JSON list of C-alpha atoms in Angstrom, two decimals:
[
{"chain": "A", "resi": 245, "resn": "UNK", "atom": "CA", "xyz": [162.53, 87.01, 46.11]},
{"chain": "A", "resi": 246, "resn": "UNK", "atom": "CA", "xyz": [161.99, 84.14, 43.78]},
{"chain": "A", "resi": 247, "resn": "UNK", "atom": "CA", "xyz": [158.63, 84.79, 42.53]},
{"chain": "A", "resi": 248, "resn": "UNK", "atom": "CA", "xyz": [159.37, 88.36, 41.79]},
{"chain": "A", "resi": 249, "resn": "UNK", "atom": "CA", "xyz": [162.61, 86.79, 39.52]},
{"chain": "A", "resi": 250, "resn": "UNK", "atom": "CA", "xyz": [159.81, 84.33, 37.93]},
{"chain": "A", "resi": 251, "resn": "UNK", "atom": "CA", "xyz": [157.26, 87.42, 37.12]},
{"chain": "A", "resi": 252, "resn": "UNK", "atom": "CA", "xyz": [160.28, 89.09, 35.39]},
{"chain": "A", "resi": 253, "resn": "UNK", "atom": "CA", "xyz": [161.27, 86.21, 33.45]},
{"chain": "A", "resi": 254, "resn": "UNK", "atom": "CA", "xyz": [157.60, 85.29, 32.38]},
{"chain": "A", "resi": 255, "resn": "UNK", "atom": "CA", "xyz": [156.79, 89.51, 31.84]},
{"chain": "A", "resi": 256, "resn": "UNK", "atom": "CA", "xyz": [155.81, 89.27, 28.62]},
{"chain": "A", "resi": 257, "resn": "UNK", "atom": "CA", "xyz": [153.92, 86.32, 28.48]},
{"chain": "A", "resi": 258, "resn": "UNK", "atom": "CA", "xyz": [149.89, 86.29, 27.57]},
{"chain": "A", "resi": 259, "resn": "UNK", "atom": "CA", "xyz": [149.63, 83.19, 30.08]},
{"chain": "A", "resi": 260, "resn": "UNK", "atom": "CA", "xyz": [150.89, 84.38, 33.16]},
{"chain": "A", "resi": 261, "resn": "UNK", "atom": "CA", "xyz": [149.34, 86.87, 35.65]},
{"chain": "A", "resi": 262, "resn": "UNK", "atom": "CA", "xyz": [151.96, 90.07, 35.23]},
{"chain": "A", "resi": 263, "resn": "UNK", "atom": "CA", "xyz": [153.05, 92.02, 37.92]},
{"chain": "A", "resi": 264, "resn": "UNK", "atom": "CA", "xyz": [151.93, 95.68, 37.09]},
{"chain": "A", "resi": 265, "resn": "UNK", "atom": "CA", "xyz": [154.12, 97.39, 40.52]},
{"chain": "A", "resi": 266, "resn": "UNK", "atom": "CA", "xyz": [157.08, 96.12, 43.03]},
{"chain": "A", "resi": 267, "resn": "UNK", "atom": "CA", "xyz": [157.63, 98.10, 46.03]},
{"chain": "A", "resi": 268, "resn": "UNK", "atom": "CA", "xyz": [161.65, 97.11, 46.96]},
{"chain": "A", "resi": 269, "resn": "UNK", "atom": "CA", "xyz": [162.47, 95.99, 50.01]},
{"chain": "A", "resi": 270, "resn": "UNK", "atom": "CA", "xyz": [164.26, 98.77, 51.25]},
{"chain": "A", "resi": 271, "resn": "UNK", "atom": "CA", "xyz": [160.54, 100.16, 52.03]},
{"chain": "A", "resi": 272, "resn": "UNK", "atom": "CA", "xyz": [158.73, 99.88, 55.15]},
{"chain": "A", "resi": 273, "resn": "UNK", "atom": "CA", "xyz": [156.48, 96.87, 54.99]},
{"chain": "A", "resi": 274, "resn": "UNK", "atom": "CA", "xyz": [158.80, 95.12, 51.45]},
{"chain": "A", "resi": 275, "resn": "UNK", "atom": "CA", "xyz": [159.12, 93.88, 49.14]},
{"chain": "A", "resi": 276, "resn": "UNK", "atom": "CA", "xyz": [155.61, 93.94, 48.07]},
{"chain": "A", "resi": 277, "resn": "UNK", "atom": "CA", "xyz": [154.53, 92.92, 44.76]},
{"chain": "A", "resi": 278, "resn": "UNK", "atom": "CA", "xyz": [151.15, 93.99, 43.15]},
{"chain": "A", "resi": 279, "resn": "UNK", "atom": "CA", "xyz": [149.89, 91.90, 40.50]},
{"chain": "A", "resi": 280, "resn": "UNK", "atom": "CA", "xyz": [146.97, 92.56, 37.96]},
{"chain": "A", "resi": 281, "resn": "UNK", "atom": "CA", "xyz": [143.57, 91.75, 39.30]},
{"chain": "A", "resi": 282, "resn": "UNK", "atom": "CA", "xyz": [141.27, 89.10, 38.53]},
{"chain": "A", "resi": 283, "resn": "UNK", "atom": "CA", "xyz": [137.94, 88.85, 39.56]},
{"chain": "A", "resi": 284, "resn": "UNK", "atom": "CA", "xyz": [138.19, 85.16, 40.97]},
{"chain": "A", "resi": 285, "resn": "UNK", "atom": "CA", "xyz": [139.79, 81.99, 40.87]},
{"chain": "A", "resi": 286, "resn": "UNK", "atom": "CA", "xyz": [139.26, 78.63, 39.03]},
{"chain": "A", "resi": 287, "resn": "UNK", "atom": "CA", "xyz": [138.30, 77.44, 43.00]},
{"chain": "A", "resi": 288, "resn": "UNK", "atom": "CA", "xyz": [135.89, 80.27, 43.29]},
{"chain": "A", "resi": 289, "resn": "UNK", "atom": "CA", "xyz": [134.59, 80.16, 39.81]},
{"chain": "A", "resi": 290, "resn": "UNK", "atom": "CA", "xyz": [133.48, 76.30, 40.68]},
{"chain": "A", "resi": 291, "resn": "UNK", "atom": "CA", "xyz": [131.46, 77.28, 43.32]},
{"chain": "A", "resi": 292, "resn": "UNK", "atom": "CA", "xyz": [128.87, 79.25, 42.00]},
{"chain": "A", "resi": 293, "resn": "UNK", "atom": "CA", "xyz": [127.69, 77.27, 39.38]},
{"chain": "A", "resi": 294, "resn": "UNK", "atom": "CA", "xyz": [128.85, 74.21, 36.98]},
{"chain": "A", "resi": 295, "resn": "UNK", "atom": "CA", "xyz": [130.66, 74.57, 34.23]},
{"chain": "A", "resi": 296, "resn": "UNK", "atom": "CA", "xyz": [129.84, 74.21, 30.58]},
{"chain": "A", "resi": 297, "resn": "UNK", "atom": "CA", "xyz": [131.56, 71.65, 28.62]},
{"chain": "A", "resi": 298, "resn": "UNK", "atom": "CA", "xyz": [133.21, 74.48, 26.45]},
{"chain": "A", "resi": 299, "resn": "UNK", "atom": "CA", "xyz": [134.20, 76.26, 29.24]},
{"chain": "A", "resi": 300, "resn": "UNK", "atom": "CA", "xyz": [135.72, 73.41, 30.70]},
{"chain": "A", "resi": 301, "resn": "UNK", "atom": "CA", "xyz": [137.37, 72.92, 27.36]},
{"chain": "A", "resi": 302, "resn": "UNK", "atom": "CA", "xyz": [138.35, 76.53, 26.97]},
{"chain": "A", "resi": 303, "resn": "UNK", "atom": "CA", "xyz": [139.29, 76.80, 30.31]},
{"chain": "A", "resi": 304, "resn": "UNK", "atom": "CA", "xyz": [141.71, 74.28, 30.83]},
{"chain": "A", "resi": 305, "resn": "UNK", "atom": "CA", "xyz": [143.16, 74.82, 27.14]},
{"chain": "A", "resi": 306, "resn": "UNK", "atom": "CA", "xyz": [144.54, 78.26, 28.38]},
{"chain": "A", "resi": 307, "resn": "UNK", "atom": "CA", "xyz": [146.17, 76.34, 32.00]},
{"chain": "A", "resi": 308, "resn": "UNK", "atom": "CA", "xyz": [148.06, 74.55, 29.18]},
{"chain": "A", "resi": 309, "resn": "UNK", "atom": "CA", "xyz": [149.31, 77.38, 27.26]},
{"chain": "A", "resi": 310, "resn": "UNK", "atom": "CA", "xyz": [150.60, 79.21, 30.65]},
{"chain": "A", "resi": 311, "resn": "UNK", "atom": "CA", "xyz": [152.29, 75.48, 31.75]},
{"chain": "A", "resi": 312, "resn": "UNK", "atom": "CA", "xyz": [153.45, 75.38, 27.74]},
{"chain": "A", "resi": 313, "resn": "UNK", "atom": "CA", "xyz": [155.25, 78.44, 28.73]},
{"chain": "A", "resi": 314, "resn": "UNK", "atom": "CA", "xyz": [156.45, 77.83, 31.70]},
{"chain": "A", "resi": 315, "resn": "UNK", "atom": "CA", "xyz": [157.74, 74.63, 30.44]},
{"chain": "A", "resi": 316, "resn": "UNK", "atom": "CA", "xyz": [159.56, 76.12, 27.63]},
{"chain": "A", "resi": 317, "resn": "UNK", "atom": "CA", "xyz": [161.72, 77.68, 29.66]},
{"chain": "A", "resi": 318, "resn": "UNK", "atom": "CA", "xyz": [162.67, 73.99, 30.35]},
{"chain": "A", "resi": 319, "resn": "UNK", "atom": "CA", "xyz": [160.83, 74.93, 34.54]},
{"chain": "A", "resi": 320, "resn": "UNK", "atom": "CA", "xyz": [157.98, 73.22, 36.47]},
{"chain": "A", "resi": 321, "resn": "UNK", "atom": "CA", "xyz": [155.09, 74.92, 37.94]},
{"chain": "A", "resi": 322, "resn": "UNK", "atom": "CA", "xyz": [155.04, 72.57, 40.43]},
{"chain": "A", "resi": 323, "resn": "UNK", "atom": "CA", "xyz": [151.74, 74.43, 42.30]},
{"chain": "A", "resi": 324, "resn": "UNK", "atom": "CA", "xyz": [149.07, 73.88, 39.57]},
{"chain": "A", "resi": 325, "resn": "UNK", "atom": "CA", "xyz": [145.88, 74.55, 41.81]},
{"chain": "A", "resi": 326, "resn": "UNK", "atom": "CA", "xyz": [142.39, 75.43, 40.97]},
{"chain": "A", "resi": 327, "resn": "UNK", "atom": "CA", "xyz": [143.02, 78.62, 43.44]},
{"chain": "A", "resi": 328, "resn": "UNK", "atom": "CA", "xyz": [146.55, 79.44, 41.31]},
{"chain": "A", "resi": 329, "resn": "UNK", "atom": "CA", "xyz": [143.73, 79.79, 38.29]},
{"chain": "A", "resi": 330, "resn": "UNK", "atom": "CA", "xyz": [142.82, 83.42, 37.80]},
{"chain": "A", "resi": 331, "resn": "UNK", "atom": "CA", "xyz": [139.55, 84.28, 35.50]},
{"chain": "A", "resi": 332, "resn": "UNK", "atom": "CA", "xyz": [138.20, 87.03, 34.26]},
{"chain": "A", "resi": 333, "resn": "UNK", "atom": "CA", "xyz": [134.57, 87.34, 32.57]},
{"chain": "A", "resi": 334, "resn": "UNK", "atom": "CA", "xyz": [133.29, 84.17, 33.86]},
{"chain": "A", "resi": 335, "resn": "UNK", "atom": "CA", "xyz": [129.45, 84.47, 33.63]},
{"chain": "A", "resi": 336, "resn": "UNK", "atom": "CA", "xyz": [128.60, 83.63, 37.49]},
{"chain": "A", "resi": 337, "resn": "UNK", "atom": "CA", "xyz": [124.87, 83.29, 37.05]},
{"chain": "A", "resi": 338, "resn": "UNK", "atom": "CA", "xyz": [125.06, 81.55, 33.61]},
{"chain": "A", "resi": 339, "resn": "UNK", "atom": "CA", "xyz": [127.25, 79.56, 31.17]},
{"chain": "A", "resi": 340, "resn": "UNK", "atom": "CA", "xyz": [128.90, 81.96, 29.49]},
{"chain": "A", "resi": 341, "resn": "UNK", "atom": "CA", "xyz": [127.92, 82.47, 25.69]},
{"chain": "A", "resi": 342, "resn": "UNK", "atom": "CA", "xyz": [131.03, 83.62, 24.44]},
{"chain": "A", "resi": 343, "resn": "UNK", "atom": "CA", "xyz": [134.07, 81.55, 26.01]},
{"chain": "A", "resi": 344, "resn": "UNK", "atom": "CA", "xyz": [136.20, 83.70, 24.43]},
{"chain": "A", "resi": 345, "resn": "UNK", "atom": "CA", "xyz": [135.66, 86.45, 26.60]},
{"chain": "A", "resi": 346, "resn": "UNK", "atom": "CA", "xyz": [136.68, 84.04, 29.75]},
{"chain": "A", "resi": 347, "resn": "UNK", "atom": "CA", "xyz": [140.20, 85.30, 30.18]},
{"chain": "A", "resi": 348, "resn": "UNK", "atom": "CA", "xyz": [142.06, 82.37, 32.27]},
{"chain": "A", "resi": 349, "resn": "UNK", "atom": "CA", "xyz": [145.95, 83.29, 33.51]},
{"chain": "A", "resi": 350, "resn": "UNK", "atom": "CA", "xyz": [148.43, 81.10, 36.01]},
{"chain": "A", "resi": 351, "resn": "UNK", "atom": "CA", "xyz": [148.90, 83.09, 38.81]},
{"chain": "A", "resi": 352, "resn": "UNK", "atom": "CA", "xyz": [151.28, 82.20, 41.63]},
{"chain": "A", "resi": 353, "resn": "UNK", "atom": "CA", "xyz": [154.82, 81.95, 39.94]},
{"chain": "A", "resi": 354, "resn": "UNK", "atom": "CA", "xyz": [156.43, 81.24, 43.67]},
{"chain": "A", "resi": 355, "resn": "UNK", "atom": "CA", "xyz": [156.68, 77.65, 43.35]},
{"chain": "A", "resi": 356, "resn": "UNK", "atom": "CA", "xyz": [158.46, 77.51, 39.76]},
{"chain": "A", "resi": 357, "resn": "UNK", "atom": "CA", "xyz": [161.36, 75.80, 39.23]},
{"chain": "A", "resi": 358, "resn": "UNK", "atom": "CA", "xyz": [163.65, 73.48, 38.12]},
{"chain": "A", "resi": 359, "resn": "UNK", "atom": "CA", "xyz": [162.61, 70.10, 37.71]},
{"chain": "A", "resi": 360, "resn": "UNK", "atom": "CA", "xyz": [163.21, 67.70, 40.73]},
{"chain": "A", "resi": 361, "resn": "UNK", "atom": "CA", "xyz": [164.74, 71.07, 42.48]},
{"chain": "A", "resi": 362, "resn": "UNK", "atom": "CA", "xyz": [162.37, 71.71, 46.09]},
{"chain": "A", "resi": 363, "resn": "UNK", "atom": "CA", "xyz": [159.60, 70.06, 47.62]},
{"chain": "A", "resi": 364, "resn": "UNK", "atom": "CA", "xyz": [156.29, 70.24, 45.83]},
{"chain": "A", "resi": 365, "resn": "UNK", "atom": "CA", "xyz": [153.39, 71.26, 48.02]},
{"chain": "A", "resi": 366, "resn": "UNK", "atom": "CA", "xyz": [149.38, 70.78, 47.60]},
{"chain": "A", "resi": 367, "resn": "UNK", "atom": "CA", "xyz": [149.08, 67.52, 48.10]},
{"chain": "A", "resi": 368, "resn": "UNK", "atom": "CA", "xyz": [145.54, 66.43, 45.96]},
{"chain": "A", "resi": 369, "resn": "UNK", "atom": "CA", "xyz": [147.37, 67.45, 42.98]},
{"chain": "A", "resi": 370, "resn": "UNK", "atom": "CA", "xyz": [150.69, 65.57, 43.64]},
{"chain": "A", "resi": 371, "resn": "UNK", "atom": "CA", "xyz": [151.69, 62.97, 40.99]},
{"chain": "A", "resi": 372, "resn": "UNK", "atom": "CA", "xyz": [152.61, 59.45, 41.84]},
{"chain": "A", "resi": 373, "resn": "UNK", "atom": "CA", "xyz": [156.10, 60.33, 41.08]},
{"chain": "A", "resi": 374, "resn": "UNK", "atom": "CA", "xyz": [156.20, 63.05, 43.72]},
{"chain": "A", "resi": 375, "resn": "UNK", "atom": "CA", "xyz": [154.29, 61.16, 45.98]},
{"chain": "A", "resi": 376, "resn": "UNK", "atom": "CA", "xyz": [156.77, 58.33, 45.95]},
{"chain": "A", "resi": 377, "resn": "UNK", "atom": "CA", "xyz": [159.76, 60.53, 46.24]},
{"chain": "A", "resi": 378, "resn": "UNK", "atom": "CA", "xyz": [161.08, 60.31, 42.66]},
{"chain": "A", "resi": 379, "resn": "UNK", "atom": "CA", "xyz": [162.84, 62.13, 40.32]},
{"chain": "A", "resi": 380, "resn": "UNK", "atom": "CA", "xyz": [160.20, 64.47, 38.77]},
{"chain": "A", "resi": 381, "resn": "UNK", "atom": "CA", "xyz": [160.06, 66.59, 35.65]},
{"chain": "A", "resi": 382, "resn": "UNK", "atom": "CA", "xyz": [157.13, 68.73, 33.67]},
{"chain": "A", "resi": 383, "resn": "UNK", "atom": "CA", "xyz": [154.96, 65.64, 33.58]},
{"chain": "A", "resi": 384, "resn": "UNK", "atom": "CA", "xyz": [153.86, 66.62, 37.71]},
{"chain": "A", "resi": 385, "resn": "UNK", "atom": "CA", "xyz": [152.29, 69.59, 36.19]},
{"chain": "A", "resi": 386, "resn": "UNK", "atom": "CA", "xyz": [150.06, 67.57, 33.66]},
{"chain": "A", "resi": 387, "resn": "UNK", "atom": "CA", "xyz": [148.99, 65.02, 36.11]},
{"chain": "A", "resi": 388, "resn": "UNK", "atom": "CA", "xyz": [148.06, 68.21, 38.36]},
{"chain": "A", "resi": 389, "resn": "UNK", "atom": "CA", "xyz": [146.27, 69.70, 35.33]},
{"chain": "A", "resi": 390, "resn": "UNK", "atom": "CA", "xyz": [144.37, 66.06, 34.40]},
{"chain": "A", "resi": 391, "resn": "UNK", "atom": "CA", "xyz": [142.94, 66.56, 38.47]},
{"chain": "A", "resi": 392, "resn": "UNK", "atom": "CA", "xyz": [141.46, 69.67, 38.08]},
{"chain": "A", "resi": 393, "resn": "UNK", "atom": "CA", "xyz": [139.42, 68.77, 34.65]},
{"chain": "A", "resi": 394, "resn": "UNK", "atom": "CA", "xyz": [138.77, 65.50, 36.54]},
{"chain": "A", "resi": 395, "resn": "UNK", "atom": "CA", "xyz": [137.41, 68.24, 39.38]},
{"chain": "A", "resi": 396, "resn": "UNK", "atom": "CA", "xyz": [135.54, 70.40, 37.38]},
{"chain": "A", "resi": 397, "resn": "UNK", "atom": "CA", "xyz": [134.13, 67.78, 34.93]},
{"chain": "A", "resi": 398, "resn": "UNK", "atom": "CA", "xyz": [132.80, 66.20, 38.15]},
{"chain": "A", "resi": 399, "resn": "UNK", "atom": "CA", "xyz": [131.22, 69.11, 39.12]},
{"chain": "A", "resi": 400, "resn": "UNK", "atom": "CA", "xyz": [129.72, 69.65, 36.22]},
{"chain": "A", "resi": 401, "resn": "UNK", "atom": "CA", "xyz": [128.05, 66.08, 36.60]},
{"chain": "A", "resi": 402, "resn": "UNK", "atom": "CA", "xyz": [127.12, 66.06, 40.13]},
{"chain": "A", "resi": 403, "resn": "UNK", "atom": "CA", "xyz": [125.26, 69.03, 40.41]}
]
């Protein structure tokens, strides 16, 4: 199971969303992987009320230490979503006064890999590259990353 290979390789990293059990497949119902919970998603988060420009800032800082990570290990994320964005302490009725205690993780490692190596899927966040069936490399990810501060700066300014 590929994503079960990424949470191994990526185990020890503050950025990514660790796997705390794996039931093996030789049990009824596996392989089954249970990862650490998070209270909600960027997606979620984005619904309930705008964000603050620091927490926009702060927010989308720590997406780019989990893709610095990721691409470190010279892979691609390749699935950079506002729902693959897990948070923790977001402030739901209220900007939150300490950002720091906003805890933001990646946290679907399925669709890692190599670059130009599968298809990449959600389409709003494809990059041109992608899109016109190109050779791609890490750069997808931070076109896919520019769309969701585009996203949640917009928002921010609509509402």
């Amino acid at each position: 199971m590929h994503e079960v290979e990424m949470q191994r390789l990526f185990k020890d990293d503050q950025m990514i969303r660790p796997m705390v059990d794996f039931v093996p497949s030789s049990e009824p119902g596996g392989p089954l992987m249970i990862l650490k919970p998070f209270e909600q998603t960027l997606w979620e988060a984005r619904n309930t009320r705008p964000f603050s420009v620091p927490e926009i800032k702060w927010i989308m800082k720590g997406v780019l230490l989990g893709l610095y990570t990721v691409h470190m290990k010279d892979l691609v994320y390749t699935d950079l979503k506002m729902e693959n964005v897990g948070m923790q302490g977001f402030e739901n009725d209220r900007p939150n006064e300490n950002i720091r205690n906003l805890i933001v993780r990646l946290s679907d490692c399925g669709a890692i890999s190599k670059p130009s190596q599968r298809e990449v899927t959600s389409l709003t966040y494809r990059s041109p590259e992608i899109h016109f069936g190109k050779s791609w490399s890490q750069t997808c990810d931070i076109w896919s990353w520019g769309i969701i501060v585009n996203i949640a700066s917009n928002i921010t300014k609509l509402r």
